[in-house]
Coordinates of C-alpha atoms in Angstrom, one line a residue:
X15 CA -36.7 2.7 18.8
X16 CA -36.4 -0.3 16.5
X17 CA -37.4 -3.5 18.1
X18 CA -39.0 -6.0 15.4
X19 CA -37.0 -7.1 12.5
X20 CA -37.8 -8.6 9.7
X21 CA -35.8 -11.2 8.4
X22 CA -35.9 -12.2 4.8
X23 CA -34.7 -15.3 4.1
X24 CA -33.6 -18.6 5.8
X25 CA -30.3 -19.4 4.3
X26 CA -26.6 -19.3 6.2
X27 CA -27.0 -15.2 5.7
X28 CA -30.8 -15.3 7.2
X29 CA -29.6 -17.7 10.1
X30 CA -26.9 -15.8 11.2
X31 CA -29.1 -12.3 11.0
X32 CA -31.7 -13.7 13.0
X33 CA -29.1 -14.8 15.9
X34 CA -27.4 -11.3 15.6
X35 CA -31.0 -10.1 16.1
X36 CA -31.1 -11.7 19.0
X37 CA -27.8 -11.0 20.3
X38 CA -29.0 -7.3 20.0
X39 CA -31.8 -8.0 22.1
X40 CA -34.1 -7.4 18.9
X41 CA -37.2 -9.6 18.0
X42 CA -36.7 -11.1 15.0
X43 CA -39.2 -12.8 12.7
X44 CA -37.9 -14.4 9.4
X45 CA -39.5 -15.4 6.7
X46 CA -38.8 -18.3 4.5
X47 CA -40.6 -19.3 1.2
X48 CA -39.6 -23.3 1.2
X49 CA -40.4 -25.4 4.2
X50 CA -36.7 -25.6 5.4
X51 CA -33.7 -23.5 6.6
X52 CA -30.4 -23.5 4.8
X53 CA -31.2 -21.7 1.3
X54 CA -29.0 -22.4 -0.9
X55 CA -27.6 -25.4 0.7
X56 CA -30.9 -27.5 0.5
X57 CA -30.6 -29.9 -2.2
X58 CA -33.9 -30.1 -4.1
X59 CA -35.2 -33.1 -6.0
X60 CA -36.8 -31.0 -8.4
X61 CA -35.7 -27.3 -9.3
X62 CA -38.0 -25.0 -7.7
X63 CA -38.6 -21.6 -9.7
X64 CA -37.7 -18.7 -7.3
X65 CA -35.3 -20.4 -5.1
X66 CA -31.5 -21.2 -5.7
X67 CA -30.7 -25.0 -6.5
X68 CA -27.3 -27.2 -6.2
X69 CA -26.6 -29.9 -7.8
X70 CA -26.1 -33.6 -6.3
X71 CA -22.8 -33.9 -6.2
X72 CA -21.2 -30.5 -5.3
X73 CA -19.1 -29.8 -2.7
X74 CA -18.5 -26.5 -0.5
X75 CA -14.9 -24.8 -2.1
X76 CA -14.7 -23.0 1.8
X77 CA -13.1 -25.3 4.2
X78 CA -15.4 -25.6 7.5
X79 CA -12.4 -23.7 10.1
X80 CA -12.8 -20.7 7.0
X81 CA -16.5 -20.9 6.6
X82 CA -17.5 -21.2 10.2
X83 CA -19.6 -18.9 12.0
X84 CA -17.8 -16.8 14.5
X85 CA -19.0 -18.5 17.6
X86 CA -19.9 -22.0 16.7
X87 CA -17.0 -24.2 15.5
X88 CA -17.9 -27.2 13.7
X89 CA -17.9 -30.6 14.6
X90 CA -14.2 -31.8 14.6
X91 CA -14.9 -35.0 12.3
X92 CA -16.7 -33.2 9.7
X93 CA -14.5 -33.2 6.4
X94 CA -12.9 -29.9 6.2
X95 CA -14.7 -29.7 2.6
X96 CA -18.0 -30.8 3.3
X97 CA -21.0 -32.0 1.2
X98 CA -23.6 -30.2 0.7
X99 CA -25.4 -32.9 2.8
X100 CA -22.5 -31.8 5.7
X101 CA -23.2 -28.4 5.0
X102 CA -26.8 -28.5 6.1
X103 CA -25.9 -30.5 9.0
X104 CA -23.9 -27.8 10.3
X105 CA -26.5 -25.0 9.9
X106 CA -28.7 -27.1 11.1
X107 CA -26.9 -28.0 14.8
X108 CA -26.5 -24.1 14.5
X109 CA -29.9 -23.3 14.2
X110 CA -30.6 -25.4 17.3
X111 CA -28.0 -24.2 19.2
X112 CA -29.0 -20.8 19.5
X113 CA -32.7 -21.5 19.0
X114 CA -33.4 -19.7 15.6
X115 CA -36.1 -21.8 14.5
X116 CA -38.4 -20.8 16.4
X117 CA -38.3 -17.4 15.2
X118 CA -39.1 -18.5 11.4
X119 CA -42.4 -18.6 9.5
X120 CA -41.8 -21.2 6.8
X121 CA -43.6 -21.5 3.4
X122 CA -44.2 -17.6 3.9
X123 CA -43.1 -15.2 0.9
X124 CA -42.1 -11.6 1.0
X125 CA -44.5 -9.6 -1.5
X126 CA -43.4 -6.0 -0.7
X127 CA -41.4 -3.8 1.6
X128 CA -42.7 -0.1 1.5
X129 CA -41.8 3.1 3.6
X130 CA -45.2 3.5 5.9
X131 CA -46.0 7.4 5.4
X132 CA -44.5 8.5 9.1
X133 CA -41.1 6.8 7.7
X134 CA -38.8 9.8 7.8
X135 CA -40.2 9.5 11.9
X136 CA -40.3 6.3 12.7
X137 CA -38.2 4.4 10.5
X138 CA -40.8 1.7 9.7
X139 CA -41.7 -0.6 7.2
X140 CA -44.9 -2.3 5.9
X141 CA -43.9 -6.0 5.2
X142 CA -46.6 -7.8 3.3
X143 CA -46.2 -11.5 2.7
X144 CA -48.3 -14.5 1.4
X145 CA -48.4 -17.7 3.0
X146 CA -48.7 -21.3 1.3
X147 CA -52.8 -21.1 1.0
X148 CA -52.2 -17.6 -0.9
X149 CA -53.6 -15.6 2.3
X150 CA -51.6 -12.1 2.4
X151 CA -50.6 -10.1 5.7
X152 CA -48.9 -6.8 6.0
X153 CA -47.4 -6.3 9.4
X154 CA -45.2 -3.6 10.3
X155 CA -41.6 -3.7 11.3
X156 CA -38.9 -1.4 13.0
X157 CA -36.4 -3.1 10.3
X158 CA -35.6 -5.1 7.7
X159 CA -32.7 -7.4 6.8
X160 CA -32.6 -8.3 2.8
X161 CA -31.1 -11.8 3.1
X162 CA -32.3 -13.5 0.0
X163 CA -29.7 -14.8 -1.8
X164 CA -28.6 -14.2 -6.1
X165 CA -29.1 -17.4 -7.3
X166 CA -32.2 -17.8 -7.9
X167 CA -32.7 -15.9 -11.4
X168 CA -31.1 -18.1 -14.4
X169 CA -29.1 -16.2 -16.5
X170 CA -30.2 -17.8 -20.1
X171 CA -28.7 -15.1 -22.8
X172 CA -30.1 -17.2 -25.7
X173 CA -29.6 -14.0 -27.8
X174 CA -25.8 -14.2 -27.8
X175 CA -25.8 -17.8 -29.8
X176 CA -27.0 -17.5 -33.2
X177 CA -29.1 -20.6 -34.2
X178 CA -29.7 -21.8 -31.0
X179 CA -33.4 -22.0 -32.1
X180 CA -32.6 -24.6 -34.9
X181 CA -30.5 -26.4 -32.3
X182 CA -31.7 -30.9 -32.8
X183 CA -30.2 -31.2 -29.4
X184 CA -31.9 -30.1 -25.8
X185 CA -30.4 -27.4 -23.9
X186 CA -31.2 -25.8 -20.3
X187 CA -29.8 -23.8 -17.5
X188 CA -26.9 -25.0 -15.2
X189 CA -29.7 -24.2 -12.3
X190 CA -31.9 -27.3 -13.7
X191 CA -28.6 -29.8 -13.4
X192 CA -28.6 -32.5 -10.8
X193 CA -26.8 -35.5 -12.2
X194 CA -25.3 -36.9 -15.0
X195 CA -28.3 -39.3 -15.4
X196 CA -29.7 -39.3 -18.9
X197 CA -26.3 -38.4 -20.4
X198 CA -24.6 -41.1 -20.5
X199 CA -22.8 -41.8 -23.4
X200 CA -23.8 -38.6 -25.0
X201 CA -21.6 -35.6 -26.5
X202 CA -22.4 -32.2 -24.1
X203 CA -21.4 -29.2 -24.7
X204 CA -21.3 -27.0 -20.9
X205 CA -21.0 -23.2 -21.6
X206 CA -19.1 -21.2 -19.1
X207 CA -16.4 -22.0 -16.6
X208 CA -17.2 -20.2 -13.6
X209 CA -16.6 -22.9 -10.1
X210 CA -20.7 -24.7 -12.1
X211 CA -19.4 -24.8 -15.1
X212 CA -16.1 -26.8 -14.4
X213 CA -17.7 -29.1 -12.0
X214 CA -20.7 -30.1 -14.1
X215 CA -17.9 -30.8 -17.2
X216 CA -16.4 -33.4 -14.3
X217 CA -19.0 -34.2 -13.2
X218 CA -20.5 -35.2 -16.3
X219 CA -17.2 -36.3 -18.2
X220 CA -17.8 -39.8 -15.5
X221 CA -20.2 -40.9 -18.0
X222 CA -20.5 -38.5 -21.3
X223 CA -19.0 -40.1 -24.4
X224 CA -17.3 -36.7 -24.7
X225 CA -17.5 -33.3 -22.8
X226 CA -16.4 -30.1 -24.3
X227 CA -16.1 -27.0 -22.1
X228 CA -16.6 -23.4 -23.6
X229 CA -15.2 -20.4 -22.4
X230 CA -14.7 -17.1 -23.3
X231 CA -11.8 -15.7 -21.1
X232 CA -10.8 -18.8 -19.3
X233 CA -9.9 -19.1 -15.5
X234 CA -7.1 -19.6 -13.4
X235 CA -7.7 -23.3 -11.6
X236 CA -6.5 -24.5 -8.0
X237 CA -7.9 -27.6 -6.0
X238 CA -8.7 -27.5 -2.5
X239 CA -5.9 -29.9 -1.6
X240 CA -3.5 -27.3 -0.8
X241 CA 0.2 -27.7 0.5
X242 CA 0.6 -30.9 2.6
X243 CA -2.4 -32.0 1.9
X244 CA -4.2 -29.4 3.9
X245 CA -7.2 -27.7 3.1
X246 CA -5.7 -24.7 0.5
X247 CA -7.8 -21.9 1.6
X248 CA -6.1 -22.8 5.3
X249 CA -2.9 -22.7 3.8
X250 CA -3.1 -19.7 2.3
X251 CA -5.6 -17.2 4.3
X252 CA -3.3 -15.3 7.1
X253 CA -2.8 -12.3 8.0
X254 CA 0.7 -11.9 7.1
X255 CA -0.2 -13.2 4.0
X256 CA -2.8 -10.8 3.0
X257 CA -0.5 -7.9 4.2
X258 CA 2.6 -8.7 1.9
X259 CA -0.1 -9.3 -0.8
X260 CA -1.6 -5.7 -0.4
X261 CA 2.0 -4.4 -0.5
X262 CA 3.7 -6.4 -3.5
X263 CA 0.7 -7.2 -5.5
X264 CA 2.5 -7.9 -9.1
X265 CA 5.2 -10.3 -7.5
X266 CA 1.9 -12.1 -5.4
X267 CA 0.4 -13.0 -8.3
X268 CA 3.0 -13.7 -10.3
X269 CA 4.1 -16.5 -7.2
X270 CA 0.7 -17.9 -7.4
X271 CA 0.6 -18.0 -11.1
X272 CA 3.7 -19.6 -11.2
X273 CA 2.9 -22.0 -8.1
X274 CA -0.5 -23.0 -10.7
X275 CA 1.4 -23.6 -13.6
X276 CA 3.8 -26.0 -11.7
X277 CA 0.8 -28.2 -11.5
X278 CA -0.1 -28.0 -15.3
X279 CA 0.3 -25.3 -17.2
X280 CA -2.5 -23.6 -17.8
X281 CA -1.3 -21.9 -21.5
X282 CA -0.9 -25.9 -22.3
X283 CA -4.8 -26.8 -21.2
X284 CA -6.3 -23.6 -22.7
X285 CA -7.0 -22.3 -19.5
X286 CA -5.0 -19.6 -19.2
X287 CA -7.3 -16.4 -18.4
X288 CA -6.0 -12.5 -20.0
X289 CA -6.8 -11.6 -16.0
X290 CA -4.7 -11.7 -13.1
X291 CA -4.9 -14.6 -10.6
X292 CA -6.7 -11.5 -8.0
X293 CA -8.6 -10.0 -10.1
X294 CA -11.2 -12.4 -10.3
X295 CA -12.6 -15.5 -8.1
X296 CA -10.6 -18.7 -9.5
X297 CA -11.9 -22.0 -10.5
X298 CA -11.9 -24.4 -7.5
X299 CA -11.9 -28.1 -9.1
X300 CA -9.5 -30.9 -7.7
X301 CA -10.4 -33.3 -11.1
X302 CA -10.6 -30.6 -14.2
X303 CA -6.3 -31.3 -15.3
X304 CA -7.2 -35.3 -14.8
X305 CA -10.4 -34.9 -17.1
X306 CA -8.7 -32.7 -19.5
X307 CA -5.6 -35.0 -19.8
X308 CA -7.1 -37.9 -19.9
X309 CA -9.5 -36.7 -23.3
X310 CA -12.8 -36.8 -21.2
X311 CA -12.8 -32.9 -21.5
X312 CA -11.8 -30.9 -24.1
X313 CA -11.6 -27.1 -23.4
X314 CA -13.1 -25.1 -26.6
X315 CA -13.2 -21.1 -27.2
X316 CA -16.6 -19.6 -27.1
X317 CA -19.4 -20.4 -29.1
X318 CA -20.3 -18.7 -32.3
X319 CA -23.6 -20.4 -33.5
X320 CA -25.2 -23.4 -33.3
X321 CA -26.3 -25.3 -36.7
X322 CA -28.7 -28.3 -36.1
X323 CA -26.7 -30.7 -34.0
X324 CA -23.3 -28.8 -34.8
X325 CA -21.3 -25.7 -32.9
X326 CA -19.0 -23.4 -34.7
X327 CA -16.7 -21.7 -32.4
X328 CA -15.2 -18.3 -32.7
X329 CA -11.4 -20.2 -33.5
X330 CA -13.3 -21.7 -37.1
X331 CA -13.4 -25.1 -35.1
X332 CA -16.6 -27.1 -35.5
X333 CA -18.1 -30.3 -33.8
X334 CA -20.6 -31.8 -35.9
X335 CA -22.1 -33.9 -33.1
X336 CA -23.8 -32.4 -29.8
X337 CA -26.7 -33.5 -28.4
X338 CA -27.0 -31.8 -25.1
X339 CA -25.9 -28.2 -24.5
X340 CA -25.8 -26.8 -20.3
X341 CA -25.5 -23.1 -20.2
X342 CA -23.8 -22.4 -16.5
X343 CA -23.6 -18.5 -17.7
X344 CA -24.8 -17.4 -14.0
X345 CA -27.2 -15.5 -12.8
X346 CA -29.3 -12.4 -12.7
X347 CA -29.7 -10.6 -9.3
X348 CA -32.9 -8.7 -8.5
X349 CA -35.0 -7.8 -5.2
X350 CA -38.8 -7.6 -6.7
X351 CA -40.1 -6.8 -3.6
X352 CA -38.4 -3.6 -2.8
X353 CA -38.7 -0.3 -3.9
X354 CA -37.1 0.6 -7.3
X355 CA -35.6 3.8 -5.2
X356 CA -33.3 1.9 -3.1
X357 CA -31.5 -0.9 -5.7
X358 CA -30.2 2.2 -7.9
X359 CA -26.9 1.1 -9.2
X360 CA -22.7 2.2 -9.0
X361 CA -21.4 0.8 -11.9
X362 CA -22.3 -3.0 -11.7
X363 CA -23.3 -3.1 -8.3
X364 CA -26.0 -2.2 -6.2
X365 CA -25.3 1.4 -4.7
X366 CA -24.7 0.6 -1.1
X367 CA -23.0 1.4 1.4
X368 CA -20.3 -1.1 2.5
X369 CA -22.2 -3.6 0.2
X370 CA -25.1 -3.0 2.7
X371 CA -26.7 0.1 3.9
X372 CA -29.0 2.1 0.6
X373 CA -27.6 5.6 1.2
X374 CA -30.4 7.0 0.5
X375 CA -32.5 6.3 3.4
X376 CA -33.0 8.8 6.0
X377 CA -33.8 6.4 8.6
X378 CA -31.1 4.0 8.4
X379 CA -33.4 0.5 9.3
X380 CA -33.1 -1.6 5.9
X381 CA -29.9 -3.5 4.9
X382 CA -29.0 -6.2 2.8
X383 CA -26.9 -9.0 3.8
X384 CA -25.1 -11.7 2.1
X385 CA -25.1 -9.9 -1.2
X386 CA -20.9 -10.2 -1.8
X387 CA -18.5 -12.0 -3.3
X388 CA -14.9 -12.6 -2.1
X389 CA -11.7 -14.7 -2.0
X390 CA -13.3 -16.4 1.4
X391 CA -16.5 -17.7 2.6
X392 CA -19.5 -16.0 2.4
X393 CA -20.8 -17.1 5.8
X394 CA -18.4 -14.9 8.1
X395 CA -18.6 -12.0 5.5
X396 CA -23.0 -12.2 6.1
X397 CA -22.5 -12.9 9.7
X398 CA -20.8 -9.1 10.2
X399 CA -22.8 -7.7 7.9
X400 CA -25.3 -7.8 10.1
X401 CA -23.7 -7.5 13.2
X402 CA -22.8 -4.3 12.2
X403 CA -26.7 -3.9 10.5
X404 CA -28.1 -4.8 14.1
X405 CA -25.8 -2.0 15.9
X406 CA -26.6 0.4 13.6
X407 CA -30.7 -0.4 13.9
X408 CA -29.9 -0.2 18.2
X409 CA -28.7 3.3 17.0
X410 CA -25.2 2.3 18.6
X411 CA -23.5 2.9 15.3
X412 CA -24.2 6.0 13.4
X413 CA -23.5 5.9 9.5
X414 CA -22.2 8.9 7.7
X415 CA -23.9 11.4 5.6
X416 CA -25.8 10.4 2.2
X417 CA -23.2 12.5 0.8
X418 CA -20.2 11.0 2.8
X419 CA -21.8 7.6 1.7
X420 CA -22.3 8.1 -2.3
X421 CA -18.4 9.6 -1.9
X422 CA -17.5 6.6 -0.9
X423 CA -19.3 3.7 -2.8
X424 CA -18.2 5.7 -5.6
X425 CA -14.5 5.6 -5.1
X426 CA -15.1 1.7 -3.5
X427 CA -16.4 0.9 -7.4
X428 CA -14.1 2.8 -8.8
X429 CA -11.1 0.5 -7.5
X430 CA -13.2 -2.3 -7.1
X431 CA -13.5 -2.2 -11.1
X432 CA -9.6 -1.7 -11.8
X433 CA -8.7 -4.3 -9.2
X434 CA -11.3 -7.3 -9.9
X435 CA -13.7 -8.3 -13.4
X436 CA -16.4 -7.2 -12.7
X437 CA -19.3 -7.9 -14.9
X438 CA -23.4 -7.6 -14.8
X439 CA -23.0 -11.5 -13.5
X440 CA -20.4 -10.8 -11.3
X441 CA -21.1 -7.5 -10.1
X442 CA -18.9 -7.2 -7.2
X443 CA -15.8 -8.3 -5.2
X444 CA -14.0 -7.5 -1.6
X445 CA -10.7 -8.4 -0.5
X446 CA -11.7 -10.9 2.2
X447 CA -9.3 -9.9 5.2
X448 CA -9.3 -6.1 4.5
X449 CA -13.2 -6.0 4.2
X450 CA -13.7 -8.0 7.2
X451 CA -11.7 -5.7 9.2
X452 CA -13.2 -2.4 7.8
X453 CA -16.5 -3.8 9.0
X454 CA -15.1 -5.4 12.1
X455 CA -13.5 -1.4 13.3
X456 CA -17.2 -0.2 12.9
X457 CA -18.4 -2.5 14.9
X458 CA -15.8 -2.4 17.5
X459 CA -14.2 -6.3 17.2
X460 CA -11.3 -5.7 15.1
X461 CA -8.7 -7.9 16.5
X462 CA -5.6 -6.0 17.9
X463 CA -2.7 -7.9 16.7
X464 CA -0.3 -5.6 18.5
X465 CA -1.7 -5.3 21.9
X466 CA -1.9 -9.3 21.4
X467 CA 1.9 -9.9 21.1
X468 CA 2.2 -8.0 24.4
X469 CA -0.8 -9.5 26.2
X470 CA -0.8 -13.2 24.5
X471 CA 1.8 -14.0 22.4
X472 CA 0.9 -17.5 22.2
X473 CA -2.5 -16.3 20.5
X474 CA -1.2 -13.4 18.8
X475 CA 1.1 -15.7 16.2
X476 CA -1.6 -17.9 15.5
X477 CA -3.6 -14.8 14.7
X478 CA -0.8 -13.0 12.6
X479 CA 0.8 -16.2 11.0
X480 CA -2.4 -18.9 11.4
X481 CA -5.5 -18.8 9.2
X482 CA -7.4 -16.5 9.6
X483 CA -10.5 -17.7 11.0
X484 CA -14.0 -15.9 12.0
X485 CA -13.0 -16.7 15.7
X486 CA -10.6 -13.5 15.7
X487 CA -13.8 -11.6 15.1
X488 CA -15.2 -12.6 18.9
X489 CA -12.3 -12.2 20.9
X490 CA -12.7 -8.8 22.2
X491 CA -15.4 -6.3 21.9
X492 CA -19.4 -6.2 21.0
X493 CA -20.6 -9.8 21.3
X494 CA -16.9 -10.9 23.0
X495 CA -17.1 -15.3 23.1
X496 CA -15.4 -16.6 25.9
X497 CA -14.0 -19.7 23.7
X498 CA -13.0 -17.6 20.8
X499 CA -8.8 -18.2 22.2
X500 CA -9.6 -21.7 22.4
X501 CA -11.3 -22.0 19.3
X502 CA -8.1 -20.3 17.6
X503 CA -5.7 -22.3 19.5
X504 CA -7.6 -25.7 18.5
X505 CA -8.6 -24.9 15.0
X506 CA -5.7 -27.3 13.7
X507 CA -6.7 -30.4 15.8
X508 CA -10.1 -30.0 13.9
X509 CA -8.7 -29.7 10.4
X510 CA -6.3 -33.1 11.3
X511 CA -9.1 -35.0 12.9
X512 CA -11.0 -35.6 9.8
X513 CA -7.8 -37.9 8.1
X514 CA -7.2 -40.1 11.3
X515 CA -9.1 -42.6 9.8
X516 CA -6.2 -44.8 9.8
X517 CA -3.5 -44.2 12.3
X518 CA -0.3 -44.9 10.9
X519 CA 2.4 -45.6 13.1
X520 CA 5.8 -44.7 13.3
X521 CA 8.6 -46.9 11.9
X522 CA 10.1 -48.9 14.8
X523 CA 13.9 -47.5 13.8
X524 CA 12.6 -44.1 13.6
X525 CA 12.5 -43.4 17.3
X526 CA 16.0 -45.2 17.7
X527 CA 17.6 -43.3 14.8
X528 CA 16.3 -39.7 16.5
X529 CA 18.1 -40.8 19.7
X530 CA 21.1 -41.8 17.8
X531 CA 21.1 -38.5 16.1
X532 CA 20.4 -36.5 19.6
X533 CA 23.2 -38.6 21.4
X534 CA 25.6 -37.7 17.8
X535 CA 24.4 -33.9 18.0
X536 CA 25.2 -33.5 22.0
X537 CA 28.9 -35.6 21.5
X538 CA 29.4 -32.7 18.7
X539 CA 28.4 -30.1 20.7
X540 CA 30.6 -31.0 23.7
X541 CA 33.8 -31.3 21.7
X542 CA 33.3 -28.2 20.5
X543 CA 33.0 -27.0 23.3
X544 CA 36.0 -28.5 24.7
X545 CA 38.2 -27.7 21.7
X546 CA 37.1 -24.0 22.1
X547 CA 38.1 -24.1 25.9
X548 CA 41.8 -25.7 25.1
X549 CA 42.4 -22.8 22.8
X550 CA 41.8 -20.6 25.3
X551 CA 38.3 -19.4 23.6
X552 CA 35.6 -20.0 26.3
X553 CA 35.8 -18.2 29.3
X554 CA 37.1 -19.8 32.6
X555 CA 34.2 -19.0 34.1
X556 CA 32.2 -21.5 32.6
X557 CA 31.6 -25.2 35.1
X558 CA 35.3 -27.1 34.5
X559 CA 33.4 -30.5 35.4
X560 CA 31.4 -29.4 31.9
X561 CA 34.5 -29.8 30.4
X562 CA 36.7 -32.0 32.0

């Protein structure tokens, strides 16, 4: 009977475990190495080795209605693309309102997870941690929930750029950016254009004498000022959507493509990627076109060795002049403290079961959550990962057989790696909607649109043509919220609130002019009306004082 959990990890994907935890009527006790909650989000003064670091001025790509947790909606005058500063203000009024912190044991380290010897019996797990003073404790748990993050090993392939050793300049990892300070007026060089890369070329560009930006395969680039000036993800995340891009997928991407290029065309900037706007997670930078047309950042092929203060490109292009080079080449994933047994591999990803469950296992009372990438927000995708992890531990879910499983991871890669690029950086990807529902059947919460548009039709189109939020998740089933129709049928009020910083009124003659135009639409309706009746069109049953 699993009752203690251990939680590994305080970030968004920890938080949200521990309350599931507790939803589950589990004791939870999580385990944090900083002295604060929020993970990635916490922005550090100094990089600290082992734990994931942002840089000052980056904002969330996820507006808040999309990256919300199921049942806590955030603060109407929050910015619907927050700060990082806003970010943490939001797990932070989460963590109180369901009293999480109290379940966490800060500045404590996970050394090891290990089978005990009565495993295959009891399911259970030896946790040994080390606190701040460097004292080590092994406790034992019924379960454990893997919720530490991918960010947190620098990917620094040094190998890959001959003469990098002979470089004048300095160079460092993306990870070890937090402002343009020091580089002002200099010539940097920023390798890679993942979502780091292009923002640390802005962000730098502000002050840089020049800013080139390598890449080997490009990216397709959208803002998060979508159509009307809403958020773009809102825009562009429903249900209906999702559907008619499952069944015409070459004429989707050609729309969006072609919807991109309207902005600047992305052949014309160098931007333009071999990939398919789907197959891959796009750049999200409102400023790159303005930088890029204005000189500030000049996008260059990828690098093929470095000579003193000089870079030779694979085009035969050469700048004689760098001084600082910022490798944002990503990031290497790996789970030191678990057994070697369970992180075996499918392709580029780590062999589990729904991107959570180790197959392997013959009790199943470990899973990882948090560790996925999507076209959506992490937070919702973690938060029913381990809803469906905490069922599963209750033993209210049952998993399939090993065999059933490694069937299936297997065929999941196998599509996952003809649909998306997936690479040893970027070792997996889900489509959002359609992975959020496979897990949402197993645990019983998938929202039925159908039996909606009998029941609630009101609800049911903002559920079917609205965005879809993680409030759809709570309004039936396992964990059911009372103000999940509320939350849905009010999500738009908070994504307005934020601009009503300045009320502008309507023009005086506008209100006049839509009366004039109701009066001059009813006078043409009634003599219509009448000139159908005196040819004999309408029938006499209809009021004669209507048309008299």
């Amino acid at each position: 009977m699993v009752q203690k959990v251990a939680v590994i990890g305080a970030g968004p994907s920890g938080l949200t475990s521990v309350k599931c935890c507790l939803d589950e009527g589990l004791e939870p006790t999580c385990f944090e190495s900083s002295n604060d909650i929020g993970g990635l989000w916490r922005f550090k003064e100094k990089p600290e080795p082992g734990r994931a670091n942002i840089y000052q001025s980056v904002v969330v790509n996820s507006s808040k209605e999309i990256m919300s947790f199921s049942d806590f909606p955030p603060p109407a005058e929050l910015p619907n693309n927050m700060h990082h500063s806003e970010v943490m203000l939001y797990l932070r009024l989460y963590a109180q309102e369901f009293q999480l912190l109290q379940h966490i044991r800060f500045q404590t380290t996970v050394v090891s997870v290990r089978q005990r010897e009565d495993f295959v019996v009891t399911g259970q797990w030896d946790v040994e941690t080390e606190d701040a003073e460097g004292q080590r404790e092994t406790t034992v748990f019924d379960a454990v929930l893997v919720c530490s993050g991918h960010y947190t090993q620098p990917h620094l392939p040094l190998a890959d750029f001959p003469g990098i050793e002979s470089f004048k300049g300095r160079y460092f990892h993306s990870w070890e950016y937090r402002n343009s300070n020091g580089l002002e007026g200099a010539r940097v060089l920023v390798i890679g254009m993942g979502n780091c890369g292009g923002d640390i070329a802005v962000d730098v560009s502000r002050v840089a004498e020049r800013v080139y930006l390598s890449t080997r395969s490009g990216a397709w680039v959208m803002g998060r000022v979508g159509q009307g000036g809403l958020p773009g993800d809102i825009v562009c995340s429903s249900r209906m959507q999702s559907m008619i891009r499952n069944l015409f997928p070459n004429w989707s991407t050609r729309t969006v493509e072609n919807k991109l290029n309207e902005a600047f065309d992305h052949k014309l900037y160098g931007l333009k990627p071999k990939h398919g706007f789907w197959a891959q997670i796009p750049l999200v930078n409102d400023d790159l076109a303005g930088r890029i047309i204005s000189g500030r950042v000049q996008v260059k092929p990828n690098v093929k060795e470095f000579s003193g203060t000089g870079v030779v490109f694979t085009d035969g292009s050469v700048i004689d002049e760098v001084d600082t080079v910022i490798f944002a080449t990503g990031y290497n994933y790996n789970f030191p403290f678990l057994p070697p047994e369970i992180q075996t591999k499918s392709g580029f990803r780590l062999c589990l079961y729904k991107h959570v469950f180790p197959p392997s296992l013959v009790q199943p009372t470990l899973a990882v959550v948090g560790f996925i990438h999507g076209f959506g927000a992490i937070n919702p995708l973690a938060e029913m990962q381990a809803r469906w992890a905490t069922r599963v531990f209750r033993g209210l879910k049952e998993l399939p057989s090993e065999k059933i499983m490694l069937k299936e991871i297997d065929k999941d890669s196998e599509i996952m790696h003809q649909r998306f690029v997936c690479s040893e950086r970027t070792p997996l990807q889900v489509d959002y909607i359609p992975y959020m529902d496979s897990l949402a059947e197993k645990v019983g919460v998938k929202p039925n649109v159908l039996g909606l548009f009998l029941r609630d039709p009101k609800l049911a189109l903002e559920v079917f043509l609205g965005p879809c939020t993680p409030y759809q998740y709570r309004l039936s089933g396992p964990g059911q919220w009372a103000g999940a129709r509320q939350a849905i049928l009010t999500q738009w009020q908070r994504v307005t609130q934020p601009f009503r910083t300045r009320v502008v009124a309507e023009p005086e003659c506008r209100a006049a002019c839509g009366l004039t135009s109701l009066a001059a639409l009813t006078g043409a309706v009634l003599l219509g009306c009448l000139f159908l009746y005196q040819h004999g069109w309408v029938p006499s049953s209809w009021p004669s004082a209507f048309l008299s």
